[in-house]
Amino acid sequence: MSALAAGLHFLAAAALCALLMVPIVRGLRRQGVLDHPNARSLHAAPVPRGGGLAVVVTVMAAHAYGVAQGGAGGSGPLAAWALIALACGALGWLDDFRPRPAGLRLVVQFVLAALFVTLVLPLPPLPPPLAVAAASALTVCVVWSVNLYNFMDGADGFAASQALLGVGGALLLPGTALSAPVLPVALALAGACAGFLRWNRPPARVFMGDVGSYFIGFELAAVALLDIRAGGPACAWLILFLPFLVDATLTLLWRMWRGQRWWAAHRDHAYQRLVIDGWSHARLLGALAVLNVGLCWPLAWWARQQPSLAPVALGIGVALVASLWAGIVMRAPRA
């Protein structure tokens, strides 16, 4: 795909998502699907949730295009990927209307992730014990990505911005061409998040809801894993999403170590602490952009250009972002 075609693909996805938001927001308001302030919230008034449905519809259009084209790996795995992604979004959509028990949601997420790893993600030939271990580890990675994005979707424009910056960074890496089945979905995902930000930027007029966070979290894991399996830079993908990976993972471990109910709603993430400490949502987005463009993008570029030093670049990124996390969490007052 040429640069011009890729740009048009991105812009078309952004425009479609932004246009879809008009009827979706009206419908959410009419049905009373509102996110009311709670112990985890950083907003003071009810806001419609479920706007991520526009992202789902936009990206599913790209999936349909990929299945119709057949792709490099045939239409079967691509169709399975599309159906699993749609099921993940549907799980979030149901949860936006009537929250399901956490245990049930987790079981369904594991089933969907296992289906993706089994049916879509081609694994190299391995002895049975290693194959089971590898498939299990990849399944956990997909489930963690889904829940990570759900945890980190708590500030205006925050989750959509990270998806846009992360996928955008991957698309801009020198010498990197995402594999044929992955590229249209990656472009549509980035474009859809850009279009969604028209409505979700501070002050947010709508939240993406679980339908958006589940779907985006799954798709990011799927795009990254499929690209890595096709020879893409694994360390670079991790570096590009360090702001979310580090905050979500360290906060979870921190709460578990302190004996807190780690599965319960909270406001202990670094980004939440900053808002509690007085940062505006717009300032938070600015800091996220600076962290991505100023740190993650250069480190990912280095990892891509010098594969032998990619683990070093990843280690530097983890150390720096973890240091920022520790400074914020230790400094910010408790809610």
CSV table of N, CA and C in Angstrom, one decimal, residues 63 66-67 73-83 120:
chain,number,residue,atom,x,y,z
A,63,HIS,N,-11.9,-4.8,8.6
A,63,HIS,CA,-11.9,-6.2,8.6
A,63,HIS,C,-12.6,-6.9,7.4
A,66,GLY,N,-10.6,-6.6,4.4
A,66,GLY,CA,-9.5,-7.6,4.4
A,66,GLY,C,-10.0,-9.0,4.1
A,67,VAL,N,-11.1,-9.4,4.7
A,67,VAL,CA,-11.7,-10.7,4.4
A,67,VAL,C,-12.1,-10.9,2.9
A,73,GLY,N,-2.8,-14.4,4.2
A,73,GLY,CA,-2.9,-15.6,4.9
A,73,GLY,C,-4.3,-16.3,4.6
A,74,GLY,N,-5.0,-15.9,3.6
A,74,GLY,CA,-6.3,-16.5,3.3
A,74,GLY,C,-7.4,-15.9,4.1
A,75,SER,N,-8.6,-16.1,3.7
A,75,SER,CA,-9.8,-15.4,4.3
A,75,SER,C,-10.2,-16.1,5.6
A,76,GLY,N,-9.9,-17.4,5.8
A,76,GLY,CA,-10.3,-18.1,7.0
A,76,GLY,C,-9.8,-17.4,8.3
A,77,PRO,N,-8.5,-17.3,8.5
A,77,PRO,CA,-8.0,-16.7,9.7
A,77,PRO,C,-8.4,-15.2,9.8
A,78,LEU,N,-8.5,-14.5,8.7
A,78,LEU,CA,-8.9,-13.1,8.8
A,78,LEU,C,-10.4,-13.0,9.2
A,79,ALA,N,-11.2,-13.9,8.7
A,79,ALA,CA,-12.6,-13.9,9.2
A,79,ALA,C,-12.7,-14.3,10.6
A,80,ALA,N,-11.9,-15.2,11.1
A,80,ALA,CA,-11.9,-15.6,12.5
A,80,ALA,C,-11.5,-14.4,13.4
A,81,TRP,N,-10.4,-13.7,12.9
A,81,TRP,CA,-10.0,-12.5,13.6
A,81,TRP,C,-11.1,-11.5,13.7
A,82,ALA,N,-11.8,-11.2,12.6
A,82,ALA,CA,-12.9,-10.3,12.6
A,82,ALA,C,-14.0,-10.7,13.6
A,83,LEU,N,-14.4,-11.9,13.6
A,83,LEU,CA,-15.5,-12.4,14.4
A,83,LEU,C,-15.1,-12.3,15.9
A,120,VAL,N,-6.0,-17.8,14.7
A,120,VAL,CA,-5.5,-16.7,13.9
A,120,VAL,C,-4.0,-16.6,13.9
